[in-house]
């Protein structure tokens, strides 16, 4: 999934050319009503080129054949555009399929023994052991141990990442390789339902559904086609009234030139290419709707830990409170984390070792751990002797101690504020009903965040940071990162509340996160982007997954979403504007002999009625392959106001769509005249 790889090659081009012919099947063409009308016209003119007197008129077989051939090319070019877009996605899917292979897994049985089984036999809930140089057999979560994992087969990033039990970096993906150490993994998906399986299906387009915007535009195109079909049909009685005979092939040519064939031929390719461009940035979009919604985003909600910051908060120091001795605090802080397997908990244990806490204090016999919960916002250890030690958010520990009949030390708030001002996270430590100290946790903002958020601001997008930290810590991180707003001491329901508030004001909201507690908010947001390094729950709730786990990738996603909408709008404008020039080419040619006054509308001074019609048809056909690169690459997005953007695109694609056919049709007419084709 390397974003720098070459996305088009000879093999893809050859396959697309082959698939373009297969798409001539009426059942496939019927899915695109505009091009289906062109195909019906092709069949009729083909029959007329073989039987020119079929309808009792002596029409030129050569002229009918010429129209038929040009219509054939029009359909072929449109099919090629779609096949090319699909081919690029299939090429990516093929590379992913090479990663997905049937591997052997060491299954841990309930009896404690192990058994070698096929990865396809694994089921959700199974526990496997994966050692160095072994492939992880399926998606899961590390429940024991720490290991370096090579995820290059999926992310394209050669540097291995650390995966460990607890926290938000425990998720592992099937097909990745353990580089060092040994981990115990709990399988979270059944065979055929893994993240890699879903990626393959989405990338190759097997599950691509048309977006609401695409459906609406398709409805418009069908409506225009029906209108022009009625117009062309009424030309038959009108022409007979003025004693003019309009050949059937000419009527079909007029219809094909007037209906929006350009955008009709490229519409599907634009949608496929839009999702493909997201994939180029190592982001897997679960639907085209999510990509489109990203283009209209007004607000982005970002989780702090692991998203804006590195997320590896480590214990930097123990701070004494209320005249507690240094040795006593070190021992109690250690005891709060004896059963804590999270990175933070292990860092507290490591700090206690460095500070010289006696070895016998590290024994866990006679105690059991109390896990952290979002509701309580604390964790700790209960001893069989009745001794209770806790660590957690300062306000949570305060309430806990007061409920136990204790009191709050006078210097607690001052020490807490000092840590927060320095950008750290304070955890209060208690024993029984007394608070004995603080643990100073340090986290750092990821580089380049301030510049990226400034770029989002220029795009008119508001950024809001949500964090469970206290207001002072949150304010310090928010200022350093450069976000517009922040919400401190946020619980999962608070994140959902702020998303709903923004949505109630008519805004589209994006959310990035990586933890299980982010999952509800990711599901509520219009665009939810989960980090690949995050938990399975987060990835399942989101409608996009960032394989590089880079939260600033939202900028690229938003740009691609805007680019997709702009490309579709620009080519629609260009296609409809084209019809104006084609009108001046074909209408005078149809009635010039019967109504000489129509010559005044022949402003392009086209040589003959036949050359005028063929020139317009040829231009209508060749413009499709000429626009394929633009459909695949997309219209370049530059941050500016909506008014300026609209005016710019109307000038380029509206005015350009009118002018280009005048020159193109005239040049083709001159060539046909020189070649004596018409």
PDB file of C-alpha atoms in Angstrom, residues 372-528:
ATOM      1  CA  UNK A 372      -9.339   1.424  34.961  1.00  0.00           C
ATOM      2  CA  UNK A 373     -12.871   2.355  33.900  1.00  0.00           C
ATOM      3  CA  UNK A 374     -14.036   5.458  32.049  1.00  0.00           C
ATOM      4  CA  UNK A 375     -16.770   5.915  34.667  1.00  0.00           C
ATOM      5  CA  UNK A 376     -14.469   5.826  37.717  1.00  0.00           C
ATOM      6  CA  UNK A 377     -11.342   7.208  35.961  1.00  0.00           C
ATOM      7  CA  UNK A 378      -9.049   5.347  38.369  1.00  0.00           C
ATOM      8  CA  UNK A 379      -7.319   2.003  38.843  1.00  0.00           C
ATOM      9  CA  UNK A 380      -5.273   0.365  41.566  1.00  0.00           C
ATOM     10  CA  UNK A 381      -4.718  -2.653  43.808  1.00  0.00           C
ATOM     11  CA  UNK A 382      -6.681  -4.263  46.626  1.00  0.00           C
ATOM     12  CA  UNK A 383      -4.670  -6.323  49.132  1.00  0.00           C
ATOM     13  CA  UNK A 384      -6.039  -9.285  51.056  1.00  0.00           C
ATOM     14  CA  UNK A 385      -5.161  -7.438  54.260  1.00  0.00           C
ATOM     15  CA  UNK A 386      -7.801  -4.809  53.422  1.00  0.00           C
ATOM     16  CA  UNK A 387      -5.310  -2.199  52.246  1.00  0.00           C
ATOM     17  CA  UNK A 388      -6.538  -0.212  49.211  1.00  0.00           C
ATOM     18  CA  UNK A 389      -4.329   1.901  46.913  1.00  0.00           C
ATOM     19  CA  UNK A 390      -5.552   3.879  43.929  1.00  0.00           C
ATOM     20  CA  UNK A 391      -4.231   6.158  41.164  1.00  0.00           C
ATOM     21  CA  UNK A 392      -6.245   8.190  38.715  1.00  0.00           C
ATOM     22  CA  UNK A 393      -7.566  11.594  37.694  1.00  0.00           C
ATOM     23  CA  UNK A 394      -7.137  14.092  40.520  1.00  0.00           C
ATOM     24  CA  UNK A 395     -10.856  14.936  40.783  1.00  0.00           C
ATOM     25  CA  UNK A 396     -11.765  11.235  40.781  1.00  0.00           C
ATOM     26  CA  UNK A 397      -9.286  10.442  43.571  1.00  0.00           C
ATOM     27  CA  UNK A 398     -10.513  13.459  45.559  1.00  0.00           C
ATOM     28  CA  UNK A 399     -14.075  12.155  45.439  1.00  0.00           C
ATOM     29  CA  UNK A 400     -12.924   8.622  46.281  1.00  0.00           C
ATOM     30  CA  UNK A 401     -10.987   9.796  49.346  1.00  0.00           C
ATOM     31  CA  UNK A 402     -13.847  11.996  50.579  1.00  0.00           C
ATOM     32  CA  UNK A 403     -16.233   9.035  50.278  1.00  0.00           C
ATOM     33  CA  UNK A 404     -13.813   7.072  52.496  1.00  0.00           C
ATOM     34  CA  UNK A 405     -13.969   9.817  55.151  1.00  0.00           C
ATOM     35  CA  UNK A 406     -10.612  11.375  54.314  1.00  0.00           C
ATOM     36  CA  UNK A 407      -9.590  14.973  53.609  1.00  0.00           C
ATOM     37  CA  UNK A 408      -7.905  16.834  50.750  1.00  0.00           C
ATOM     38  CA  UNK A 409      -4.293  18.009  51.310  1.00  0.00           C
ATOM     39  CA  UNK A 410      -3.905  21.784  51.119  1.00  0.00           C
ATOM     40  CA  UNK A 411      -1.021  21.680  48.630  1.00  0.00           C
ATOM     41  CA  UNK A 412      -2.669  19.207  46.206  1.00  0.00           C
ATOM     42  CA  UNK A 413      -4.286  21.780  43.904  1.00  0.00           C
ATOM     43  CA  UNK A 414      -1.104  23.852  43.699  1.00  0.00           C
ATOM     44  CA  UNK A 415       1.017  20.829  42.732  1.00  0.00           C
ATOM     45  CA  UNK A 416      -1.619  19.653  40.253  1.00  0.00           C
ATOM     46  CA  UNK A 417      -1.770  23.084  38.607  1.00  0.00           C
ATOM     47  CA  UNK A 418       2.013  23.228  38.338  1.00  0.00           C
ATOM     48  CA  UNK A 419       2.165  19.892  36.457  1.00  0.00           C
ATOM     49  CA  UNK A 420      -0.684  20.944  34.176  1.00  0.00           C
ATOM     50  CA  UNK A 421       0.963  24.283  33.332  1.00  0.00           C
ATOM     51  CA  UNK A 422       4.077  22.374  32.259  1.00  0.00           C
ATOM     52  CA  UNK A 423       1.949  20.344  29.856  1.00  0.00           C
ATOM     53  CA  UNK A 424       2.090  17.145  31.893  1.00  0.00           C
ATOM     54  CA  UNK A 425      -0.729  14.942  33.151  1.00  0.00           C
ATOM     55  CA  UNK A 426      -1.079  14.555  36.941  1.00  0.00           C
ATOM     56  CA  UNK A 427      -2.350  11.320  38.457  1.00  0.00           C
ATOM     57  CA  UNK A 428      -3.267  11.441  42.128  1.00  0.00           C
ATOM     58  CA  UNK A 429      -2.141   8.529  44.349  1.00  0.00           C
ATOM     59  CA  UNK A 430      -4.092   7.476  47.430  1.00  0.00           C
ATOM     60  CA  UNK A 431      -3.785   4.901  50.196  1.00  0.00           C
ATOM     61  CA  UNK A 432      -6.967   4.223  52.063  1.00  0.00           C
ATOM     62  CA  UNK A 433      -8.602   7.591  52.766  1.00  0.00           C
ATOM     63  CA  UNK A 434      -5.550   9.810  52.272  1.00  0.00           C
ATOM     64  CA  UNK A 435      -3.890  11.298  49.174  1.00  0.00           C
ATOM     65  CA  UNK A 436      -0.151  10.718  49.363  1.00  0.00           C
ATOM     66  CA  UNK A 437       1.203  12.236  46.129  1.00  0.00           C
ATOM     67  CA  UNK A 438       1.073  12.768  42.393  1.00  0.00           C
ATOM     68  CA  UNK A 439       2.474  10.909  39.422  1.00  0.00           C
ATOM     69  CA  UNK A 440       3.775  13.264  36.723  1.00  0.00           C
ATOM     70  CA  UNK A 441       3.012  11.790  33.284  1.00  0.00           C
ATOM     71  CA  UNK A 442       4.623  13.395  30.251  1.00  0.00           C
ATOM     72  CA  UNK A 443       3.306  13.368  26.677  1.00  0.00           C
ATOM     73  CA  UNK A 444       4.518  15.270  23.616  1.00  0.00           C
ATOM     74  CA  UNK A 445       2.706  16.826  20.654  1.00  0.00           C
ATOM     75  CA  UNK A 446       3.493  15.186  17.319  1.00  0.00           C
ATOM     76  CA  UNK A 447       5.731  17.319  15.090  1.00  0.00           C
ATOM     77  CA  UNK A 448       4.116  19.523  12.433  1.00  0.00           C
ATOM     78  CA  UNK A 449       0.679  19.532  14.077  1.00  0.00           C
ATOM     79  CA  UNK A 450       0.467  23.319  14.424  1.00  0.00           C
ATOM     80  CA  UNK A 451       1.182  23.884  10.713  1.00  0.00           C
ATOM     81  CA  UNK A 452      -1.344  21.238   9.689  1.00  0.00           C
ATOM     82  CA  UNK A 453      -4.091  22.723  11.856  1.00  0.00           C
ATOM     83  CA  UNK A 454      -3.349  26.151  10.383  1.00  0.00           C
ATOM     84  CA  UNK A 455      -3.898  24.618   6.947  1.00  0.00           C
ATOM     85  CA  UNK A 456      -7.273  23.257   8.077  1.00  0.00           C
ATOM     86  CA  UNK A 457      -8.153  26.736   9.335  1.00  0.00           C
ATOM     87  CA  UNK A 458      -7.460  28.167   5.874  1.00  0.00           C
ATOM     88  CA  UNK A 459      -9.842  25.558   4.470  1.00  0.00           C
ATOM     89  CA  UNK A 460     -12.556  26.910   6.783  1.00  0.00           C
ATOM     90  CA  UNK A 461     -12.544  23.878   9.095  1.00  0.00           C
ATOM     91  CA  UNK A 462     -12.738  24.226  12.882  1.00  0.00           C
ATOM     92  CA  UNK A 463     -10.646  21.858  15.015  1.00  0.00           C
ATOM     93  CA  UNK A 464     -11.755  20.709  18.477  1.00  0.00           C
ATOM     94  CA  UNK A 465      -9.536  18.626  20.771  1.00  0.00           C
ATOM     95  CA  UNK A 466     -11.229  16.261  23.238  1.00  0.00           C
ATOM     96  CA  UNK A 467      -9.215  14.920  26.146  1.00  0.00           C
ATOM     97  CA  UNK A 468      -9.722  13.365  29.536  1.00  0.00           C
ATOM     98  CA  UNK A 469      -7.019  15.640  30.970  1.00  0.00           C
ATOM     99  CA  UNK A 470      -7.782  18.500  33.332  1.00  0.00           C
ATOM    100  CA  UNK A 471      -8.481  21.954  31.828  1.00  0.00           C
ATOM    101  CA  UNK A 472      -4.984  23.352  32.474  1.00  0.00           C
ATOM    102  CA  UNK A 473      -3.201  20.426  30.815  1.00  0.00           C
ATOM    103  CA  UNK A 474      -5.691  20.501  27.955  1.00  0.00           C
ATOM    104  CA  UNK A 475      -5.170  24.252  27.470  1.00  0.00           C
ATOM    105  CA  UNK A 476      -1.388  23.826  27.335  1.00  0.00           C
ATOM    106  CA  UNK A 477      -1.548  21.020  24.757  1.00  0.00           C
ATOM    107  CA  UNK A 478      -4.227  22.870  22.740  1.00  0.00           C
ATOM    108  CA  UNK A 479      -2.031  25.995  22.571  1.00  0.00           C
ATOM    109  CA  UNK A 480       1.046  23.995  21.577  1.00  0.00           C
ATOM    110  CA  UNK A 481      -0.856  22.036  18.899  1.00  0.00           C
ATOM    111  CA  UNK A 482      -2.771  25.061  17.586  1.00  0.00           C
ATOM    112  CA  UNK A 483      -6.342  23.731  17.751  1.00  0.00           C
ATOM    113  CA  UNK A 484      -9.275  26.162  17.755  1.00  0.00           C
ATOM    114  CA  UNK A 485     -11.128  24.767  20.762  1.00  0.00           C
ATOM    115  CA  UNK A 486     -10.687  22.063  23.398  1.00  0.00           C
ATOM    116  CA  UNK A 487     -12.862  20.065  25.759  1.00  0.00           C
ATOM    117  CA  UNK A 488     -11.187  18.899  28.958  1.00  0.00           C
ATOM    118  CA  UNK A 489     -12.067  15.959  31.233  1.00  0.00           C
ATOM    119  CA  UNK A 490     -14.126  14.534  28.367  1.00  0.00           C
ATOM    120  CA  UNK A 491     -15.856  11.190  28.742  1.00  0.00           C
ATOM    121  CA  UNK A 492     -16.995   9.112  25.726  1.00  0.00           C
ATOM    122  CA  UNK A 493     -20.499  10.578  26.043  1.00  0.00           C
ATOM    123  CA  UNK A 494     -19.045  14.120  26.003  1.00  0.00           C
ATOM    124  CA  UNK A 495     -17.439  13.479  22.611  1.00  0.00           C
ATOM    125  CA  UNK A 496     -20.754  12.256  21.234  1.00  0.00           C
ATOM    126  CA  UNK A 497     -22.505  15.296  22.731  1.00  0.00           C
ATOM    127  CA  UNK A 498     -20.192  17.793  21.012  1.00  0.00           C
ATOM    128  CA  UNK A 499     -20.566  15.945  17.685  1.00  0.00           C
ATOM    129  CA  UNK A 500     -24.368  15.998  17.987  1.00  0.00           C
ATOM    130  CA  UNK A 501     -24.284  19.696  18.906  1.00  0.00           C
ATOM    131  CA  UNK A 502     -22.298  20.546  15.769  1.00  0.00           C
ATOM    132  CA  UNK A 503     -24.542  18.339  13.640  1.00  0.00           C
ATOM    133  CA  UNK A 504     -27.669  20.008  15.048  1.00  0.00           C
ATOM    134  CA  UNK A 505     -26.317  23.289  13.672  1.00  0.00           C
ATOM    135  CA  UNK A 506     -26.244  21.792  10.192  1.00  0.00           C
ATOM    136  CA  UNK A 507     -22.522  21.074  10.177  1.00  0.00           C
ATOM    137  CA  UNK A 508     -20.760  17.945   8.959  1.00  0.00           C
ATOM    138  CA  UNK A 509     -18.368  16.560  11.560  1.00  0.00           C
ATOM    139  CA  UNK A 510     -15.258  14.397  11.251  1.00  0.00           C
ATOM    140  CA  UNK A 511     -13.747  12.511  14.167  1.00  0.00           C
ATOM    141  CA  UNK A 512     -10.340  10.889  14.481  1.00  0.00           C
ATOM    142  CA  UNK A 513      -9.468   8.476  17.242  1.00  0.00           C
ATOM    143  CA  UNK A 514      -7.746   5.230  18.118  1.00  0.00           C
ATOM    144  CA  UNK A 515      -9.144   3.950  21.385  1.00  0.00           C
ATOM    145  CA  UNK A 516     -12.107   1.788  22.325  1.00  0.00           C
ATOM    146  CA  UNK A 517     -13.577   4.782  24.152  1.00  0.00           C
ATOM    147  CA  UNK A 518     -13.510   6.693  20.828  1.00  0.00           C
ATOM    148  CA  UNK A 519     -15.666   4.088  19.054  1.00  0.00           C
ATOM    149  CA  UNK A 520     -19.103   5.611  19.890  1.00  0.00           C
ATOM    150  CA  UNK A 521     -17.989   9.053  18.681  1.00  0.00           C
ATOM    151  CA  UNK A 522     -16.420   7.609  15.523  1.00  0.00           C
ATOM    152  CA  UNK A 523     -19.734   5.916  14.731  1.00  0.00           C
ATOM    153  CA  UNK A 524     -21.720   9.125  15.371  1.00  0.00           C
ATOM    154  CA  UNK A 525     -19.509  11.360  13.210  1.00  0.00           C
ATOM    155  CA  UNK A 526     -20.270  11.896   9.516  1.00  0.00           C
ATOM    156  CA  UNK A 527     -16.665  10.917   8.797  1.00  0.00           C
ATOM    157  CA  UNK A 528     -14.925   8.697  11.339  1.00  0.00           C
TER     158      UNK A 528
END
